[in-house]
Short mmCIF file of C-alpha atoms and ligand atoms in Angstrom, two decimals:
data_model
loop_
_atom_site.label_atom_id
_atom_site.label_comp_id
_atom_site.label_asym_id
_atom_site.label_seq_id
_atom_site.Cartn_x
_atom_site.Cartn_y
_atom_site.Cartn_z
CA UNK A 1 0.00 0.00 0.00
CA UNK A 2 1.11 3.19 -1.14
CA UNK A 3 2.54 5.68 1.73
CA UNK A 4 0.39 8.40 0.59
CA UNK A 5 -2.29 6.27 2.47
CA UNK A 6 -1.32 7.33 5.74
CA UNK A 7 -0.33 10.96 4.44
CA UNK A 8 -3.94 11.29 3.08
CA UNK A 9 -5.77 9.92 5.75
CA UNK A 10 -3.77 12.56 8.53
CA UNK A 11 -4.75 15.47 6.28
CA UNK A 12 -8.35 13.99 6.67
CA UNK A 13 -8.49 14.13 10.16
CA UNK A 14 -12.18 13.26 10.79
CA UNK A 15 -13.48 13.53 7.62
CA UNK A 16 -14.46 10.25 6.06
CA UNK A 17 -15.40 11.03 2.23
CA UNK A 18 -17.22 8.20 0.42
CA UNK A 19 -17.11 9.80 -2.88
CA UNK A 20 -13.90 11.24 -5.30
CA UNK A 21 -13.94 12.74 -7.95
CA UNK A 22 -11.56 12.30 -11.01
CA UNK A 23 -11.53 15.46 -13.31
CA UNK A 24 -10.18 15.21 -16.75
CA UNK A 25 -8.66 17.88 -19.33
CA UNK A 26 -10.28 21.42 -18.73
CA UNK A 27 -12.34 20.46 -16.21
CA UNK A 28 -10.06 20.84 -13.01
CA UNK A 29 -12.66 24.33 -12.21
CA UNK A 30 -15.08 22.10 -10.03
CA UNK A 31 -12.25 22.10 -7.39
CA UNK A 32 -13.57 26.22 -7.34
CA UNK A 33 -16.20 24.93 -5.59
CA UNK A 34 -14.89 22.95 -2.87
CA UNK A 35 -14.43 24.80 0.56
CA UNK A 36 -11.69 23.97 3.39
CA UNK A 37 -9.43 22.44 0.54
CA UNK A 38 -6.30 21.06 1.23
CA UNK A 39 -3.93 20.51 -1.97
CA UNK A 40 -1.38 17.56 -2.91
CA UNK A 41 0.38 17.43 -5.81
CA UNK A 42 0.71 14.20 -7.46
CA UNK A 43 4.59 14.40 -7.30
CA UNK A 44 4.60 14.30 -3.25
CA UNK A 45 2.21 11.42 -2.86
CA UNK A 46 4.66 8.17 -2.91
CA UNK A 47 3.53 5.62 -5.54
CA UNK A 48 1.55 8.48 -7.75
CA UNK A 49 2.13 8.52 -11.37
CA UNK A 50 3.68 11.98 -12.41
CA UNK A 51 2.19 12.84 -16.01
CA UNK A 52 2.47 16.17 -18.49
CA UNK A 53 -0.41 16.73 -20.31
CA UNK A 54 -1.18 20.42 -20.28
CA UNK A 55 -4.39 20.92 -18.85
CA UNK A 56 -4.13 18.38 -16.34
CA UNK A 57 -3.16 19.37 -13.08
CA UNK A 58 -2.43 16.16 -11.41
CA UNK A 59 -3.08 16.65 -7.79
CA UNK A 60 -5.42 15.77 -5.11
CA UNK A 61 -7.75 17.94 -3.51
CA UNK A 62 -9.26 16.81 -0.14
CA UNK A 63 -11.82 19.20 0.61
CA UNK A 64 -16.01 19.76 1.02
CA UNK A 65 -19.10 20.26 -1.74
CA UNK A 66 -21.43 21.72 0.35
CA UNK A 67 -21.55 19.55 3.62
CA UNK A 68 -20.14 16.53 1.95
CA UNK A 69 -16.79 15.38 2.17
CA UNK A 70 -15.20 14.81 -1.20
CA UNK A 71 -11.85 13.99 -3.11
CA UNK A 72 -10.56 15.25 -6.19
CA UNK A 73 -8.47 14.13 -8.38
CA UNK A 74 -7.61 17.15 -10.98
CA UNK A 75 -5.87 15.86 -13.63
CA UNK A 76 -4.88 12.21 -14.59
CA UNK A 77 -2.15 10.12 -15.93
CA UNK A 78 -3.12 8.94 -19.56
CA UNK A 79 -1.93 5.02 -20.98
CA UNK A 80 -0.41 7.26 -23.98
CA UNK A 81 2.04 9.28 -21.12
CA UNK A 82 4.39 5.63 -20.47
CA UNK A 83 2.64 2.78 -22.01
CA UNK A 84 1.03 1.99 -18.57
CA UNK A 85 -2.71 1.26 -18.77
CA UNK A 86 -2.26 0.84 -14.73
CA UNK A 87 -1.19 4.54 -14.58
CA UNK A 88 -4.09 4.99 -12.30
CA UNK A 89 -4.03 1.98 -10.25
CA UNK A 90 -1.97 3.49 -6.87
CA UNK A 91 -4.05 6.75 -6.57
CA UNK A 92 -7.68 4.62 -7.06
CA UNK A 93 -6.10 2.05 -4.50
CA UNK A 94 -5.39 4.63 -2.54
CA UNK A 95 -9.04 5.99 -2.73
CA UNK A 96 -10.57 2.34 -1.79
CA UNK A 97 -8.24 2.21 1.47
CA UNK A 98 -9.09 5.75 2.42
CA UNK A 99 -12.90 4.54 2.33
CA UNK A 100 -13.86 5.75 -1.13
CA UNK A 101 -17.13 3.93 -2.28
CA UNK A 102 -17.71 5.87 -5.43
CA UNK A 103 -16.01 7.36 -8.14
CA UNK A 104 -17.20 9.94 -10.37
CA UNK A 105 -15.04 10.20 -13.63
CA UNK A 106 -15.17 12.79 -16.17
CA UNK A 107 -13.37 13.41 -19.41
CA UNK A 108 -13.41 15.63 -22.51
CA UNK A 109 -14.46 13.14 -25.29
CA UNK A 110 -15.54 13.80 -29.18
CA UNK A 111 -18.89 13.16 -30.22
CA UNK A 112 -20.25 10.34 -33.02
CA UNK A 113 -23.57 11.96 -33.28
CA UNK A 114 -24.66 15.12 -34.58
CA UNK A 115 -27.53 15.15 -31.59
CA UNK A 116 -24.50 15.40 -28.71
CA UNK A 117 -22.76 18.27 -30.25
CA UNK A 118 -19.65 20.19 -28.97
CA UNK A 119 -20.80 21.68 -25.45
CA UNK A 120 -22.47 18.73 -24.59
CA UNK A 121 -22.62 16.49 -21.53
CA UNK A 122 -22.92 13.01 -22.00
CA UNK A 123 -23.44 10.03 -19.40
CA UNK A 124 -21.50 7.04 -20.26
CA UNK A 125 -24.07 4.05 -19.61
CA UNK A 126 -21.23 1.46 -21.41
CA UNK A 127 -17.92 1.48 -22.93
CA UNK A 128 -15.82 -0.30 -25.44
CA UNK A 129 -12.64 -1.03 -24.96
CA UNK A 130 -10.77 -0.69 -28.43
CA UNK A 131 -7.24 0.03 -26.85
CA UNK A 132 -6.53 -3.61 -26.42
CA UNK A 133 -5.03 -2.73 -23.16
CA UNK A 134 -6.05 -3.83 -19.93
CA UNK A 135 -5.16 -2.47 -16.31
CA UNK A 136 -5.11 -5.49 -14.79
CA UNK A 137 -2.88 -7.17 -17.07
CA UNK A 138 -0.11 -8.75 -15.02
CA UNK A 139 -2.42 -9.47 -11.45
CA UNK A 140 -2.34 -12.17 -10.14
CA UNK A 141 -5.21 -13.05 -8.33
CA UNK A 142 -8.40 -14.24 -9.43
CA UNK A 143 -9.76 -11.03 -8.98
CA UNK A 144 -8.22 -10.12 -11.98
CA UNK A 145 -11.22 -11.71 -14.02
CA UNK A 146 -13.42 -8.99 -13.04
CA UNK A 147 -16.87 -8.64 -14.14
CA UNK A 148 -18.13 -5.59 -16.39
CA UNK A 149 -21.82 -6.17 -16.98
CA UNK A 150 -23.01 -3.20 -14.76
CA UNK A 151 -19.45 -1.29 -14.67
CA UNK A 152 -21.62 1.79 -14.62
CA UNK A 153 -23.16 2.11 -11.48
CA UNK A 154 -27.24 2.27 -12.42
CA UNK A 155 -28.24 3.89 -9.02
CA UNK A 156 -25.60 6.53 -9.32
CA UNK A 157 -26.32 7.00 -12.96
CA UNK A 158 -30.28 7.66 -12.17
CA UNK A 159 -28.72 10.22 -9.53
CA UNK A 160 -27.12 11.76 -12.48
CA UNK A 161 -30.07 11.92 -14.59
CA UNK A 162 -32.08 13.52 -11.55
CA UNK A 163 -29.80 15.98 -10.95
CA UNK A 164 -29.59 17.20 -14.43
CA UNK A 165 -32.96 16.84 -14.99
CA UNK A 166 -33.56 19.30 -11.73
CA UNK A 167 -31.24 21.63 -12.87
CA UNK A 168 -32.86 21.92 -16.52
CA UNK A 169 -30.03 20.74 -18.30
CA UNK A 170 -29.36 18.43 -20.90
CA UNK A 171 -28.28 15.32 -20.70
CA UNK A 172 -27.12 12.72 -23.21
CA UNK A 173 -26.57 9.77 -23.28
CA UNK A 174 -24.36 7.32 -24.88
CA UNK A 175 -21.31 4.27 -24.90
CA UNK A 176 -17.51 6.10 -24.71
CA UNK A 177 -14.89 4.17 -26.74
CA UNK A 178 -11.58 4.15 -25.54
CA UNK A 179 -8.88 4.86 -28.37
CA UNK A 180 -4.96 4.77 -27.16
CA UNK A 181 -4.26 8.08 -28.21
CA UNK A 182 -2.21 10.24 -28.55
CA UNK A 183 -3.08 11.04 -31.87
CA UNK A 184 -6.52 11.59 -32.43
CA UNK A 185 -8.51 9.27 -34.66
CA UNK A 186 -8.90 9.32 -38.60
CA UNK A 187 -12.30 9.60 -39.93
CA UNK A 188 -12.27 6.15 -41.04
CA UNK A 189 -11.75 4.97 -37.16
CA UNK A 190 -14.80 7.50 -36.37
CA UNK A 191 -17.33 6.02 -39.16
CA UNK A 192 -16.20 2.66 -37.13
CA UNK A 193 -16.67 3.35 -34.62
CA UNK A 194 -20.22 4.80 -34.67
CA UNK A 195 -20.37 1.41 -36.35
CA UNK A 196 -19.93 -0.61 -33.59
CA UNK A 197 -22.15 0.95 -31.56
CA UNK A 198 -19.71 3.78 -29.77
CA UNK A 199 -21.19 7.79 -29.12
CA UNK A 200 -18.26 9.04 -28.35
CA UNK A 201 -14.51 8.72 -28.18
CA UNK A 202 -11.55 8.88 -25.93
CA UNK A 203 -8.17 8.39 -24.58
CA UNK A 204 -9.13 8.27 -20.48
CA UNK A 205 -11.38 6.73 -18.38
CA UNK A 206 -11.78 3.01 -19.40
CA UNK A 207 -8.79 1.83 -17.59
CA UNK A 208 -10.06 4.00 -14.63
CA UNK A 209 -13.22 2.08 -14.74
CA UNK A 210 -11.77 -1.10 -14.73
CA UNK A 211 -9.64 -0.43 -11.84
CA UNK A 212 -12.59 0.72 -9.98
CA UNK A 213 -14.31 -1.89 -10.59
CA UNK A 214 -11.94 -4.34 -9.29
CA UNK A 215 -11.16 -2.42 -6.42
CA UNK A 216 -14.83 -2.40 -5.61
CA UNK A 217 -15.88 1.01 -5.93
CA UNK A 218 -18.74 1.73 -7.87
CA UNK A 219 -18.23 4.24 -10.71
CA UNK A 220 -20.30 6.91 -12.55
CA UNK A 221 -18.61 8.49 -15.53
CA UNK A 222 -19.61 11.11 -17.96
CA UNK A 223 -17.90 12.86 -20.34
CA UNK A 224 -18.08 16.55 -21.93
CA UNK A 225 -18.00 17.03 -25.37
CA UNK A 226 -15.19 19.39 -26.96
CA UNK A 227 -15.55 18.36 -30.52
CA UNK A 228 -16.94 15.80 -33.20
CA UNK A 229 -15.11 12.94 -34.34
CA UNK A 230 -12.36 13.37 -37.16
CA UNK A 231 -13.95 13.63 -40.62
CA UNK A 232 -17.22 15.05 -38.97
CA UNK A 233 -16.69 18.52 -39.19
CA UNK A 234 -14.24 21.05 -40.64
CA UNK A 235 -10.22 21.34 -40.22
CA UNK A 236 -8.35 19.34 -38.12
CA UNK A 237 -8.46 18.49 -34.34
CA UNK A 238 -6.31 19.47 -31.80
CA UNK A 239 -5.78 19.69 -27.68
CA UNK A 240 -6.22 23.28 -27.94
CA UNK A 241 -9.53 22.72 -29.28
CA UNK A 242 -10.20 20.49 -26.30
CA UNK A 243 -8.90 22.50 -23.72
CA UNK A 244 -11.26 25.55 -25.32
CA UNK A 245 -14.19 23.94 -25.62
CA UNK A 246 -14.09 21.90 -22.15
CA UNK A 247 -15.12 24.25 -19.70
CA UNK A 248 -18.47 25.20 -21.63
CA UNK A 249 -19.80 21.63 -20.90
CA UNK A 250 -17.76 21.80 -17.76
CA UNK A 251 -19.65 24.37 -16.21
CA UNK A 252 -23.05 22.18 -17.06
CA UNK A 253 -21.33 18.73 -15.52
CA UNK A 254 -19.82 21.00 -12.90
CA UNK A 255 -23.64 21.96 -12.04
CA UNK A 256 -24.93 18.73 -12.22
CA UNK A 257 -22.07 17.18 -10.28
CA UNK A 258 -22.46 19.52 -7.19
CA UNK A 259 -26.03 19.16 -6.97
CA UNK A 260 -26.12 15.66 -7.05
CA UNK A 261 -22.79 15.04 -4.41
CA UNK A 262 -23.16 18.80 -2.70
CA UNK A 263 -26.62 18.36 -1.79
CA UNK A 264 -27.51 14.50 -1.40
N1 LIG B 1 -10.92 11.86 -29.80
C1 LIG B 1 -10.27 11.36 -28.74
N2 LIG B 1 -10.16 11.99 -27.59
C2 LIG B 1 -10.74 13.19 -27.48
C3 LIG B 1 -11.44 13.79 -28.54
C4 LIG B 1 -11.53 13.08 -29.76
O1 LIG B 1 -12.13 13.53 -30.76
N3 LIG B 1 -11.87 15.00 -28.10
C5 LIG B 1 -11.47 15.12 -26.81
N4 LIG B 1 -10.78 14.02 -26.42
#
């Protein structure tokens, strides 16, 4: 067990947070809204995967959404940083021994469907995993064979559609394919993938889900949409793009987020 464990769980003092947070590229402005934060980077928690994508803060935020006691992780470590679909695994372990139950994650992802466009939020009910990675590659234990058929949480996605549905905004929904990345896709990997049943597409999140799921947290993910697939619109994609257009859906998920963990 990783030694930020203990460092965590003195910086919690009597707070006991069921629920964390993961925030992906452009999105780290929910931490705005926590109160009595206290701030780790990744780089001083022993174990934690140090990445560099700009936009991605990479650091945990212990603090409160409302009355409820929360963690955040801003930022993440991507498979496309080292090669290491388990980039996640010693920050969600660490979650499950502090007491962690839940995880939300969010992501920017493109859209497949000209009904979710840029600006978007979009629940992830399912996901395919087209990397042909796996997190758990190299356990062990027969834990390893983990089951996926409710990966996404239906309780905690019903919260989700409550809470938007309160707050009057729109929510899609839809299955988020995970691509390796770092290159985006070409438009003949978009028109398969609508093909095979995906709504939008990414380089996060699926190994985070698998993780969770083996460590026994249940998981809620949704993703904001920054742009539409390759070949879908005009010029060419890029991370500026995604780092422009995330906080307009941000703000929605942002809204949706707080009112489902702030005030439950
Ligand atoms: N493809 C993959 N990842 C992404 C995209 C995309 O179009 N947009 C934001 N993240």
């Amino acid at each position: 067990m990783s030694e930020a464990v203990p460092m965590l769980r003195e910086a919690l003092g009597n707070l006991k947070p069921r629920t964390a947070l993961v925030l992906g590229s452009g999105l780290g402005g929910l931490t705005d809204a926590l109160s009595d934060t206290q701030h780790f980077v990744f780089s001083e928690l022993p174990g934690f995967p140090v990445g560099a994508v700009s936009g991605h803060e990479g650091s945990v935020v212990i603090g409160k959404l409302g009355e409820t006691p929360v963690i955040v992780l801003s930022g993440r470590v991507h498979y496309y940083e080292k090669g290491d679909a388990a980039a996640m695994r010693v920050p969600l372990e660490t979650l499950a021994a502090l007491g962690i139950e839940e995880l939300f994650l969010t992501n920017a992802a493109g859209s497949l469907s000209q009904d979710i466009p840029p600006g978007s939020v979009m629940l992830i009910t399912d996901h395919i995993n087209y990397s042909g990675m796996n997190p758990l590659i190299g356990e062990t234990t027969d834990r390893r064979f983990t089951g996926m058929s409710q990966a996404y949480d239906p309780g905690l996605a019903d919260a989700m559609r409550r809470a938007a549905h309160d707050l009057d905004i729109a929510l899609a929904e839809g299955v988020y394919m995970w691509f390796s990345g770092p290159s985006f896709e070409t438009p003949a990997e978009i028109r398969m993938a609508r093909t095979l049943g995906a709504d939008a597409v990414g380089m996060s999140t699926v190994p985070e889900v698998i993780l969770a799921r083996f460590l026994g947290l249940k998981v809620a993910a949704a993703s904001v949409i920054t742009n539409f697939g390759a070949g879908m619109s005009q010029g060419e994609l890029g991370h500026e793009e995604t780092k422009e257009m995330a906080p307009i859906g941000g703000r929605k998920l942002a809204a949706i987020v707080k009112r489902m963990i702030g005030e439950g």
